[in-house]
Coordinates of C-alpha atoms and ligand atoms in Angstrom, one line a residue:
X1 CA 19.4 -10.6 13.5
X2 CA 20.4 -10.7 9.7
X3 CA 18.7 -9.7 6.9
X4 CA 19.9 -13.3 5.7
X5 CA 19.0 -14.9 8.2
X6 CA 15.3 -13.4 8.7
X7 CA 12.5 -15.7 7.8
X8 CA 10.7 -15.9 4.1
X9 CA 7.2 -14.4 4.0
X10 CA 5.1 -15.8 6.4
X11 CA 3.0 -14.3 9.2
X12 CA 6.2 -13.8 10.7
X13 CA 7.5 -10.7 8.6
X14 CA 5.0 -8.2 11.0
X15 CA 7.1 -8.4 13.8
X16 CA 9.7 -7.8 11.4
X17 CA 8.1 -4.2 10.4
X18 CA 8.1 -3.0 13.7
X19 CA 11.6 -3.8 14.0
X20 CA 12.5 -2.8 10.1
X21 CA 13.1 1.0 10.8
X22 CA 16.2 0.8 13.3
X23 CA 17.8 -2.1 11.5
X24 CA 17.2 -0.8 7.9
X25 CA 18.7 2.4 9.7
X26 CA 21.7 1.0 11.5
X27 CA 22.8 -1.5 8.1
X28 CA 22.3 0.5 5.7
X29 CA 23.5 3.8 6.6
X30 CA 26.8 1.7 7.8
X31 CA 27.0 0.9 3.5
X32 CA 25.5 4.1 2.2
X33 CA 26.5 8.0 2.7
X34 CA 23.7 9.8 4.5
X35 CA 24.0 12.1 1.6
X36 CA 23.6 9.4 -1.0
X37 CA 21.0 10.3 -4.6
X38 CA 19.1 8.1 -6.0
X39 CA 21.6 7.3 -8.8
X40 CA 24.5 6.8 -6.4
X41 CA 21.9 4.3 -4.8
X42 CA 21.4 2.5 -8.3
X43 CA 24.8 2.4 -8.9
X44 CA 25.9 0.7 -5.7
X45 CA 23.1 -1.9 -5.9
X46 CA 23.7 -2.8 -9.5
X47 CA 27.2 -3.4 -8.6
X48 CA 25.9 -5.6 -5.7
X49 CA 23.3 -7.6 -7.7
X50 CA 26.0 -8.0 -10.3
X51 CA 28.4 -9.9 -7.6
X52 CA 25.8 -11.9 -6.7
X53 CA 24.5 -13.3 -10.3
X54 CA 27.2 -16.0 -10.5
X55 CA 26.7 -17.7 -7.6
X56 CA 22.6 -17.2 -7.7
X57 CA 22.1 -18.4 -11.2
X58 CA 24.4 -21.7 -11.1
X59 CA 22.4 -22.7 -8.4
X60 CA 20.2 -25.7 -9.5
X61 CA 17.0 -24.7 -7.9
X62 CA 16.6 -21.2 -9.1
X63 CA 13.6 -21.2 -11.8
X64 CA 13.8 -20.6 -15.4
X65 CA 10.6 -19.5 -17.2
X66 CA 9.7 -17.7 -14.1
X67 CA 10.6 -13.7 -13.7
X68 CA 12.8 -13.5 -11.4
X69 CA 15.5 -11.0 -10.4
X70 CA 19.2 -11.5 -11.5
X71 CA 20.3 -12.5 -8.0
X72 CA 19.2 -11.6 -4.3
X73 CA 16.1 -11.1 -2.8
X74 CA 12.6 -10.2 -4.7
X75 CA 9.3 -9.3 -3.8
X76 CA 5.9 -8.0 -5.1
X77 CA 5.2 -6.9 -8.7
X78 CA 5.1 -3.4 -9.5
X79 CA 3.6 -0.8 -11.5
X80 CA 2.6 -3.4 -14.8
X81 CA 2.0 -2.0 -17.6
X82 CA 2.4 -2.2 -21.6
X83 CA 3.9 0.6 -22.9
X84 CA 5.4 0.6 -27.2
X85 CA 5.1 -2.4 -28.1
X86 CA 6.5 -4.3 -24.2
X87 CA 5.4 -5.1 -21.4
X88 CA 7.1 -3.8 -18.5
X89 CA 7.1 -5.3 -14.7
X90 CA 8.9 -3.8 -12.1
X91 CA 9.3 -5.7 -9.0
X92 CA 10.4 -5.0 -4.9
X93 CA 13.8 -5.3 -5.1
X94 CA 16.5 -5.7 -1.6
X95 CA 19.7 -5.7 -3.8
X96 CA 22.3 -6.5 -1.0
X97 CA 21.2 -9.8 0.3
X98 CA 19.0 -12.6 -0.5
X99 CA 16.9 -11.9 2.8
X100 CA 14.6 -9.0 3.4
X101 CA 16.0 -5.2 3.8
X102 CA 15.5 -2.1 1.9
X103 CA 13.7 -1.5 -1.0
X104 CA 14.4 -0.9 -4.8
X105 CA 12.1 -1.6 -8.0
X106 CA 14.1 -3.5 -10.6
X107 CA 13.2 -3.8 -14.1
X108 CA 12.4 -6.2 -16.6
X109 CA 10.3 -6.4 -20.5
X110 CA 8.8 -8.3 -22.9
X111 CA 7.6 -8.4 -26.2
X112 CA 5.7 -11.4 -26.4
X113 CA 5.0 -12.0 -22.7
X114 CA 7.3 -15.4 -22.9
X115 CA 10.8 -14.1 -23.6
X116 CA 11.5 -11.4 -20.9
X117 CA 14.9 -9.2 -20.8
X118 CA 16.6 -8.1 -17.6
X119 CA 17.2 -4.2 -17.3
X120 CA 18.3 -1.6 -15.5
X121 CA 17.4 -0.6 -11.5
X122 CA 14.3 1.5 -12.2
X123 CA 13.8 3.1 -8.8
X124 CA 16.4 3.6 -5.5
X125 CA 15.8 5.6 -2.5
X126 CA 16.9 9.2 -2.6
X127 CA 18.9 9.3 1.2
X128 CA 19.9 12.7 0.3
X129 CA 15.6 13.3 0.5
X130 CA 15.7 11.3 3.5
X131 CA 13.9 8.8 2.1
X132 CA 15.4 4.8 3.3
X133 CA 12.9 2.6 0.7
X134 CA 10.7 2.6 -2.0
X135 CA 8.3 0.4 -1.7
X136 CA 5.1 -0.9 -4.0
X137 CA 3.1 0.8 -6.2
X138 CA 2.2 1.2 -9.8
X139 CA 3.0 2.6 -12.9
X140 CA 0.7 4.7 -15.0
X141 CA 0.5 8.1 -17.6
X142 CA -0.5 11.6 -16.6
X143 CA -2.3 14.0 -18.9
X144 CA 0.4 14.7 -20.9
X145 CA 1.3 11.5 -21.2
X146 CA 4.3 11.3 -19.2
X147 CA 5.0 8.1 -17.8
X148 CA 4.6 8.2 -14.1
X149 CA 5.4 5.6 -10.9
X150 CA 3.6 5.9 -7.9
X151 CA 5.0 4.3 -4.4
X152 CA 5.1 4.2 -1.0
X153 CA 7.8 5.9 0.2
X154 CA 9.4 5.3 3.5
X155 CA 11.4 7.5 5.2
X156 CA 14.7 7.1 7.3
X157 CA 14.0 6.1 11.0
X158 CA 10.8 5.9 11.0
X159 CA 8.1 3.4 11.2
X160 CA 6.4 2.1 8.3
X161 CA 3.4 1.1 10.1
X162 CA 2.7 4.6 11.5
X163 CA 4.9 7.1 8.9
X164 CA 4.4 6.4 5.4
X165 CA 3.9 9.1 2.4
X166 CA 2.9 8.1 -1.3
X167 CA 5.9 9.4 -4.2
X168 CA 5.7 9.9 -8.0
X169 CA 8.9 9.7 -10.5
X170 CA 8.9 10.6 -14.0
X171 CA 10.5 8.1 -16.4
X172 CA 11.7 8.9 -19.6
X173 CA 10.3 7.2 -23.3
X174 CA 11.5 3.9 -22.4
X175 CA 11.1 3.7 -19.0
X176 CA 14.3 3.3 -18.2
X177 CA 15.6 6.0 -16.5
X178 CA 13.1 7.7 -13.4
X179 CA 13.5 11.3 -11.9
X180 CA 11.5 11.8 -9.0
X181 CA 9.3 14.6 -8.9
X182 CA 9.4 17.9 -7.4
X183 CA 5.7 17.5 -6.4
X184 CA 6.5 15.2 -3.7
X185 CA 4.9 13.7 -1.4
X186 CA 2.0 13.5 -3.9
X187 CA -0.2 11.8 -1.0
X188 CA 0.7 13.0 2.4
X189 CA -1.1 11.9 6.0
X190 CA -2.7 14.9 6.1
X191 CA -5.2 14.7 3.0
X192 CA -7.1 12.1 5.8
X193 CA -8.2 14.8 7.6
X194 CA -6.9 14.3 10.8
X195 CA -8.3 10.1 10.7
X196 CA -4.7 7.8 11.3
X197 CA -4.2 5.5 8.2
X198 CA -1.8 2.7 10.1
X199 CA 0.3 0.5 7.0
X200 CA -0.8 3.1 4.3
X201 CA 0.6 2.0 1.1
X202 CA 1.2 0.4 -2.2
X203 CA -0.4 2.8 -4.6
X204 CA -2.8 1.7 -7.3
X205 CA -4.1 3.5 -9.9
X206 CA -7.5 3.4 -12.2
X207 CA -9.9 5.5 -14.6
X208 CA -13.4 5.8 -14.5
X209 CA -14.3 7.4 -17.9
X210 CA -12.6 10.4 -17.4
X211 CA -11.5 10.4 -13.9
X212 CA -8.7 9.2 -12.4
X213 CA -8.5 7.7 -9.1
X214 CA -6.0 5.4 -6.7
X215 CA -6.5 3.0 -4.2
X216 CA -4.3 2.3 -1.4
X217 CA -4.2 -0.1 1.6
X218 CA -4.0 0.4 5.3
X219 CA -5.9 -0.1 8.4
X220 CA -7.9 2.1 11.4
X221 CA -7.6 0.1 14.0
X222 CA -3.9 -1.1 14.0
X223 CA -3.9 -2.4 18.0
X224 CA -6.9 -4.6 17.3
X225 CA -7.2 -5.5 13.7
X226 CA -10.7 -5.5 11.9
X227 CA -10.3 -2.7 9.8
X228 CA -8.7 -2.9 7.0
X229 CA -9.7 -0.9 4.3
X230 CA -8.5 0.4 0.5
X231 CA -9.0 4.2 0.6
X232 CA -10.0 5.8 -2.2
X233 CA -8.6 9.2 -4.0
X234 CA -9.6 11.2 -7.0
X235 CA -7.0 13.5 -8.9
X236 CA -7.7 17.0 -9.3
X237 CA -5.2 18.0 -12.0
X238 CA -3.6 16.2 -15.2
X239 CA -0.6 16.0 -14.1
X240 CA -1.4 13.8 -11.1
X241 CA 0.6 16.0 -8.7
X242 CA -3.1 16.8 -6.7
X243 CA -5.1 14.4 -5.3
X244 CA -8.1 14.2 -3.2
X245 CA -9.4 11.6 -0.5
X246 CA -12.7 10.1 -1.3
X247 CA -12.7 7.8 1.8
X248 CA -13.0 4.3 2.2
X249 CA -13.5 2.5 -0.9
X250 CA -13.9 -0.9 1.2
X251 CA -13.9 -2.2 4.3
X252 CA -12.6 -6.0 4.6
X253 CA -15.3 -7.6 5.6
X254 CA -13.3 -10.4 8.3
X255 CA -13.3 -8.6 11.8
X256 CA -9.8 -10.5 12.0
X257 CA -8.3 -8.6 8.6
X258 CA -5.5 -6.6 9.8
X259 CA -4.7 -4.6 6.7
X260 CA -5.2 -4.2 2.9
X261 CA -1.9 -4.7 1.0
X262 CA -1.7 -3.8 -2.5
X263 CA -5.1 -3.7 -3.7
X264 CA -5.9 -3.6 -7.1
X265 CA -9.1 -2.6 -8.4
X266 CA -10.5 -2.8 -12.1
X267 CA -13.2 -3.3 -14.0
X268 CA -13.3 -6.9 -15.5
X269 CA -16.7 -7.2 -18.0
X270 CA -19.6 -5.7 -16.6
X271 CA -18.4 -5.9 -13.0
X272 CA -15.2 -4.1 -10.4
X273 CA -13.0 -6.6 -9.0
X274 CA -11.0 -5.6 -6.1
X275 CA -7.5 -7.8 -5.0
X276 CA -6.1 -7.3 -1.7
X277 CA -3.1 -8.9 0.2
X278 CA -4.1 -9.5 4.0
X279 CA -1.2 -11.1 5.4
X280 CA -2.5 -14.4 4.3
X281 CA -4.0 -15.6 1.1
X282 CA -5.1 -13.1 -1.2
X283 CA -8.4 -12.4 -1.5
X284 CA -10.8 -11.3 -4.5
X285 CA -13.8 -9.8 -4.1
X286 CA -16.5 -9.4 -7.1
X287 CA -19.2 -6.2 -7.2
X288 CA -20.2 -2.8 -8.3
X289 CA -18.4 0.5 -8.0
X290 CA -20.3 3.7 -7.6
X291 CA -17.9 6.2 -8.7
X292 CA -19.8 9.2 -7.4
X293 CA -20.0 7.8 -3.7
X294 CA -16.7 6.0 -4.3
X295 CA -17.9 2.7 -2.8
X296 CA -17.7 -0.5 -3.7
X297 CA -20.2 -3.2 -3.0
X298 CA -19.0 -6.6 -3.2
X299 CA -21.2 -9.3 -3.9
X300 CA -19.0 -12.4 -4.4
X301 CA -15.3 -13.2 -3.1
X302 CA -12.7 -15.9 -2.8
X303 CA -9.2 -16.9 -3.0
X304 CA -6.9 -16.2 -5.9
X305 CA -4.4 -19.0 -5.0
X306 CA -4.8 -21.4 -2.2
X307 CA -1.6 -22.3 -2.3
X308 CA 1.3 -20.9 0.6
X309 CA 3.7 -19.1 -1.5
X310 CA 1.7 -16.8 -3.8
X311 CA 0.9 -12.9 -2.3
X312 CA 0.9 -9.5 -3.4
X313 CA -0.3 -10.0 -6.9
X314 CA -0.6 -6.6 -9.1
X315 CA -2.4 -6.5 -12.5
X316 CA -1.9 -4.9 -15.4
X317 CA -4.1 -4.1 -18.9
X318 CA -3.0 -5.3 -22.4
X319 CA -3.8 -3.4 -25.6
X320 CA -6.0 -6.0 -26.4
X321 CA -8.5 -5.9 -22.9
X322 CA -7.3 -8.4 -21.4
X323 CA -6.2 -8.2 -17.5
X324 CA -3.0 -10.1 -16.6
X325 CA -1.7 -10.9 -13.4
X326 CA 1.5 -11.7 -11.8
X327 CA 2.1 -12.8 -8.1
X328 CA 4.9 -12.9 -5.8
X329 CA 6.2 -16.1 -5.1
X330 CA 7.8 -16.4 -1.4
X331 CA 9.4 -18.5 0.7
X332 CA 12.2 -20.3 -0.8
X333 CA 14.8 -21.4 1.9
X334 CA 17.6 -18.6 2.8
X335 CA 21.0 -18.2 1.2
X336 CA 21.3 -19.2 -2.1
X337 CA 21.9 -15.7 -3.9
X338 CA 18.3 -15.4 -4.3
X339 CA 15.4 -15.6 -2.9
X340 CA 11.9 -15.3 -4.8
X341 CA 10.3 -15.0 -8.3
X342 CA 7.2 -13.9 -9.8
X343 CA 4.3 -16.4 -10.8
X344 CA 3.3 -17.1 -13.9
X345 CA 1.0 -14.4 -16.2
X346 CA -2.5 -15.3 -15.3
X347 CA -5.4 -14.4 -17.8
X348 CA -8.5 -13.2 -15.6
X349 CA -11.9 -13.4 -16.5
X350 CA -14.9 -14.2 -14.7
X351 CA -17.8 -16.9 -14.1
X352 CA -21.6 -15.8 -14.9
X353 CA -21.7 -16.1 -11.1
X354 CA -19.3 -13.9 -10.6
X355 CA -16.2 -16.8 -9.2
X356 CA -12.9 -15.0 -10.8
X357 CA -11.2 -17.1 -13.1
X358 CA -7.9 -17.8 -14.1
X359 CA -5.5 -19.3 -17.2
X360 CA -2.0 -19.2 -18.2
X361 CA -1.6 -16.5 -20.7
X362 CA -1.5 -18.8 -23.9
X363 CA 1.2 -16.9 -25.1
X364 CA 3.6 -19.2 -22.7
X365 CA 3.0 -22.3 -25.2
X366 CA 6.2 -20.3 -27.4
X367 CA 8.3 -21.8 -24.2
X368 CA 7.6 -25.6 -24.9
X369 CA 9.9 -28.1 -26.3
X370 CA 8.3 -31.2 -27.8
X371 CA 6.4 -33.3 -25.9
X372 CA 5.3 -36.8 -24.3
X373 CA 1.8 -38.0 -24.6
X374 CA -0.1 -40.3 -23.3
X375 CA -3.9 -41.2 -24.1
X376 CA -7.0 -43.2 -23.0
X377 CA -5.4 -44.1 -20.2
X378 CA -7.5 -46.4 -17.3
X379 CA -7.1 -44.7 -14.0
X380 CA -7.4 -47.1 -10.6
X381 CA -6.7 -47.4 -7.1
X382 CA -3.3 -49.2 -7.8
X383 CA -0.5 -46.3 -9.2
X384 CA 0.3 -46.0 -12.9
X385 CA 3.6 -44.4 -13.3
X386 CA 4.0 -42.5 -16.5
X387 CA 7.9 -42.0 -17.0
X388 CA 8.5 -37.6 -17.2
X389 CA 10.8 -36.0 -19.8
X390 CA 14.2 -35.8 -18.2
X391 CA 14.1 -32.3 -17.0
X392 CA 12.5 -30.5 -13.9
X393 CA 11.5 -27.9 -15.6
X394 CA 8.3 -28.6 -17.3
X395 CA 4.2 -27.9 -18.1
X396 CA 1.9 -30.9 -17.9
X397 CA -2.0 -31.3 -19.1
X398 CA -4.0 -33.6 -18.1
X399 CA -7.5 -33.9 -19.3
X400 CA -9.6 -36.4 -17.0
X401 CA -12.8 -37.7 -17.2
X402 CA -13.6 -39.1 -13.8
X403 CA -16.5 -41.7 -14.2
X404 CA -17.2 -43.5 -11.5
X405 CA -13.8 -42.0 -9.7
X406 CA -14.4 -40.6 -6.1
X407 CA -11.1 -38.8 -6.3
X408 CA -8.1 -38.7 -8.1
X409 CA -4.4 -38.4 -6.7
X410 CA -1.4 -37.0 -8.9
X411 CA 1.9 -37.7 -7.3
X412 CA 5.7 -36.6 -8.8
X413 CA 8.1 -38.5 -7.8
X414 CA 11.9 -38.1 -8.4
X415 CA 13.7 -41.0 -9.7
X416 CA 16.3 -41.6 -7.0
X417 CA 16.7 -40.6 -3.3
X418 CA 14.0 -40.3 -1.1
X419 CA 12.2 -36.9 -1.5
X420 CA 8.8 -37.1 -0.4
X421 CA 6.7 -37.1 -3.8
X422 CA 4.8 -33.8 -4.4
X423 CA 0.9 -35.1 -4.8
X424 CA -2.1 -33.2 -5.8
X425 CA -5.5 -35.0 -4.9
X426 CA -8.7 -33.8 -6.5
X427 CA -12.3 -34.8 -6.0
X428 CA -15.4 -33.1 -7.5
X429 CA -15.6 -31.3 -4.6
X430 CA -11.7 -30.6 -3.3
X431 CA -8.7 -29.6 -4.6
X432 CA -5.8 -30.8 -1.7
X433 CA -2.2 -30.0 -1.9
X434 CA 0.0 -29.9 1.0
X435 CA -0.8 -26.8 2.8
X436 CA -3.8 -25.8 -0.1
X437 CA -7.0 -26.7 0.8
X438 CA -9.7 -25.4 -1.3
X439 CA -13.4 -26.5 -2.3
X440 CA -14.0 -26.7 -5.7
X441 CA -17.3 -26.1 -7.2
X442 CA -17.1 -28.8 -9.9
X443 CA -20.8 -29.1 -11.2
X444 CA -22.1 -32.7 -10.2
X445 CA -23.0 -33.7 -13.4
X446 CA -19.1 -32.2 -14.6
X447 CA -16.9 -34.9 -14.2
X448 CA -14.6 -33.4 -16.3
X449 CA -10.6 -32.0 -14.8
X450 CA -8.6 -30.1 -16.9
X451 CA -5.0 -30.0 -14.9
X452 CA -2.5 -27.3 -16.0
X453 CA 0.5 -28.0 -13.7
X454 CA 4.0 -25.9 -14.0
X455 CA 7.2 -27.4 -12.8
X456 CA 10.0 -24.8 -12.6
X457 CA 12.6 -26.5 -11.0
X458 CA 11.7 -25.3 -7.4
X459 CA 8.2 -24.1 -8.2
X460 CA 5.0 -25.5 -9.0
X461 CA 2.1 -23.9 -10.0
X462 CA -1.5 -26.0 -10.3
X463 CA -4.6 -24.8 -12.3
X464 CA -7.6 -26.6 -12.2
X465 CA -10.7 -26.0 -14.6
X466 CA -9.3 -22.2 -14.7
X467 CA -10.8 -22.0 -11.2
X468 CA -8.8 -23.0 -8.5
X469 CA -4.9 -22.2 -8.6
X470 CA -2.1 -23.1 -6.1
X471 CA 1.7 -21.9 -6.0
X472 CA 4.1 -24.0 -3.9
X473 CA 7.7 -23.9 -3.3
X474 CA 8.9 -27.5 -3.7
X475 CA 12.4 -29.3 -3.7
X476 CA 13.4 -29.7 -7.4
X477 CA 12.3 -32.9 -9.3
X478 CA 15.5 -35.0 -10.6
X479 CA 16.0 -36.9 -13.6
X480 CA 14.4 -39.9 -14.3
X481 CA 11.1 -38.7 -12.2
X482 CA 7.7 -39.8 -12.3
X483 CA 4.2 -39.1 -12.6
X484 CA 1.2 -41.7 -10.4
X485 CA -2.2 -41.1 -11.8
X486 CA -4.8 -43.1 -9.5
X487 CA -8.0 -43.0 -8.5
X488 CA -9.5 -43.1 -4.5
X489 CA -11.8 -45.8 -5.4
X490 CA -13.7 -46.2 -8.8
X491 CA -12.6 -45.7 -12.3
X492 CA -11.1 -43.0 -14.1
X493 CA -10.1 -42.2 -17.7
X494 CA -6.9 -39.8 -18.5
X495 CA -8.0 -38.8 -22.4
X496 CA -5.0 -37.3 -22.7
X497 CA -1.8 -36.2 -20.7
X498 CA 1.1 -34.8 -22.3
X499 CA 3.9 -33.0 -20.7
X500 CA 6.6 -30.3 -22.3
X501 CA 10.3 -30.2 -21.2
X502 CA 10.2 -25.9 -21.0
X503 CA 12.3 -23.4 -22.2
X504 CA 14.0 -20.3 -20.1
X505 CA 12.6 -17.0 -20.6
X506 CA 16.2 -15.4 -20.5
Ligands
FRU1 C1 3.7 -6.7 0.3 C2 4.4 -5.5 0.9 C3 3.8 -4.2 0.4 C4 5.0 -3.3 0.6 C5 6.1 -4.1 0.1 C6 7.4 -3.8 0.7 O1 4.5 -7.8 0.3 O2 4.5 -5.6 2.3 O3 2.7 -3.8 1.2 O4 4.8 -2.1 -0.2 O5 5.8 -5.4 0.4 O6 8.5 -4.5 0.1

């Protein structure tokens, strides 16, 4: 089977990583010279993205205030972080195909969080080191200072699942250019003490006062499932080169959890918040870290996005407190030059009762054009179609009060042909998309809905109150489309909606 021709992210892509090794072996060594640096690697994949752009960015469904890659395939956010002034993301990057295949990080900043700029390859892997991929991680600053990246690194021929060792490169003031570092591996099987660590990866680091620890993913039990965990190490020089196990920091709690991918874990308020990517939706979970034990106690969890096509989200602190997030968002259909983008920044905070939640960073308002408005509108059973700016790339509010309303359905529909309309349907209780169910705790007495819904051409990302969020891929909207506002029985009122054509971030 082809790369191109292997399925989006879905539940699917395990069988894939069994397979992964012997194909990434066989296709890529057939491109590459066994003896191939790093830099030889970046070269040769710049020059491949670069053939690609054309044909990826004239095609019509490709979003445009999302961050995405110039052309082929994309995955996860990597290594975050706000260094001089930008912020920097880094994302899993397979720069000869839009379908899955070996790993590279590519590279893009910001100075405002809304305009982003596309640079260089940050991070190939070094075949000459035997090394096939460089997979997830993070991106921090040693004791000195130095800028650092930690990954998973994967080696030639072997398995991901059973074989994996955790890297470091050193980047230079701008964090532009990475050298990896002599120290490697920085985290090899053996710190475990002999215990087998099955999918052990994605790096991620945090501070406790003065210590410095990572988290990683895996699981113990890889022919049944059940335990999943984030193990936890502590660093035992400045430099980062030493590190220590600690054990596990948590054990998913689901005896069906098959592994842990990228966790993140921070410190949000008073309270630790742990993310981890399960192979499904990605789950939070709320508690208190004991950094002398090294466990973490959850007390409350949930779902970050309910929606299908949002997964291995990594987080990153701004000078100012605040935690951002980014998510990958997967499964676009094949061959179109590229294939997946990353979500929208999300603002994190969290409830007095501990439910996590989650805004647009307000910073993207800098990407609206002017808008339509519409107020005081009366909300029934029958549709009321409000006419959209003629573009599909657009931000809508709605601000609903929903009286004596037992639900309320949002549907988009495009002007001509017959594309199914997109519809959102909310009650005091549910949020419903097409494949994202979620309850929503909507206080009884709250009839209150705040709708924050994105339109990117062929994504569309929903918040609710700040606390339930979906991603979908959708088929773009065309010109001339609509919005229905109705009720499921009762009356509603729409105070206000108003809805802004958007701007590219390019
Ligand atoms: C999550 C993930 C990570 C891994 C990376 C490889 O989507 O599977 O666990 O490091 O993707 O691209």
């Amino acid at each position: 089977m082809a790369f191109g021709t292997l399925p989006a992210f879905n539940r699917m892509r395990f069988p894939f990583r069994v397979l992964a090794p012997t194909l990434i072996a066989f296709s890529f060594v057939s491109l590459a010279s066994p003896a191939e640096t790093a830099n030889e690697a970046i070269a040769r994949a710049t020059a491949a993205v670069r053939a690609a752009a054309p044909r990826a960015q004239s095609d019509p469904a490709r979003p445009i205030f999302h961050v995405i890659a110039p052309a082929q395939w994309m995955n996860d956010p990597n290594g975050p972080v706000y260094y001089r002034g930008c912020y920097h993301l880094f994302y899993q990057l397979h720069p000869f195909s839009d379908g899955n295949g070996p790993k590279y990080w590519g590279h893009v900043r910001s100075r405002d969080l809304a305009k982003w700029e596309p640079l260089p390859i940050a991070l190939a892997p070094s075949l000459d080191a035997g090394e096939a991929e460089v997979w997830s991680g993070c991106c921090t600053f040693n004791g000195q200072g130095k800028p650092m990246i930690f990954y998973t690194s994967i080696a030639l021929g072997k398995s991901p699942q059973t074989h994996a060792e955790q890297w470091a490169a050193i980047g230079d003031d701008d964090l532009l250019t990475w050298r990896k570092c002599s120290a490697n591996p920085v985290l090899s099987e053996a710190l475990h003490d002999g215990k087998k660590v099955y999918d052990w990866r994605d790096p991620f680091i945090f501070r406790d006062r003065t210590r410095t620890f990572m988290a990683t993913g895996g699981n113990l039990n890889e022919a049944k499932g059940g335990q999943a965990v984030v193990n936890i190490y502590e660093a035992q020089n400045p430099d980062l080169t030493q590190w220590k196990y600690r054990g596990v920091l948590f054990q998913i709690p689901d005896p069906g959890a098959r592994t842990a991918e990228c966790p993140n874990f921070f410190k949000l308020g008073a309270r630790w918040v742990l993310f981890v990517s399960p192979y499904g939706k990605v789950q939070y979970f709320v508690g208190d870290f004991d950094p002398e034990t090294c466990r973490f106690r959850a007390q409350t969890r949930g779902l970050l996005d309910s929606g299908p096509n949002f997964y291995a989200p990594n987080t990153m602190q701004v000078p100012d407190g605040r935690r951002l997030v980014w998510g990958w968002v997967n499964g676009f259909p094949d061959g179109r030059g590229w294939n997946g983008c990353l979500s929208l920044p999300r603002l994190l905070s969290l409830s007095r009762d501990g439910q996590l939640r989650q805004s647009p960073v307000p910073e993207l308002t800098k990407l609206r054009r002017k808008p339509v408005e519409w107020r005081d509108l009366r909300l029934e059973p029958g549709g009321r179609p409000l006419s959209l700016p003629k573009t599909n790339t657009l931000e809508i509010h709605a601000d609903i009060d929903l009286e004596t309303a037992e639900g309320l359905v949002l549907a988009f529909k495009s002007g001509a042909g017959d594309a199914r309309p997109v519809t959102i349907e909310l009650s005091p209780s549910e949020f419903k998309m097409k494949d994202a169910d979620l309850s929503l705790a909507l206080d009884k007495s709250e009839r209150n809905l705040g709708l924050r819904i994105f339109i990117d051409r062929s994504v569309l990302e929903v918040f609710v109150n700040e606390t339930a969020c979906a991603t979908k891929v959708i088929s773009p909207l065309d010109a001339g489309a609509t919005l229905e506002l109705q009720t499921r029985g009762g009356i509603a009122q729409a105070k206000q909606v108003q809805a802004w054509p958007m701007k590219t971030i390019w």
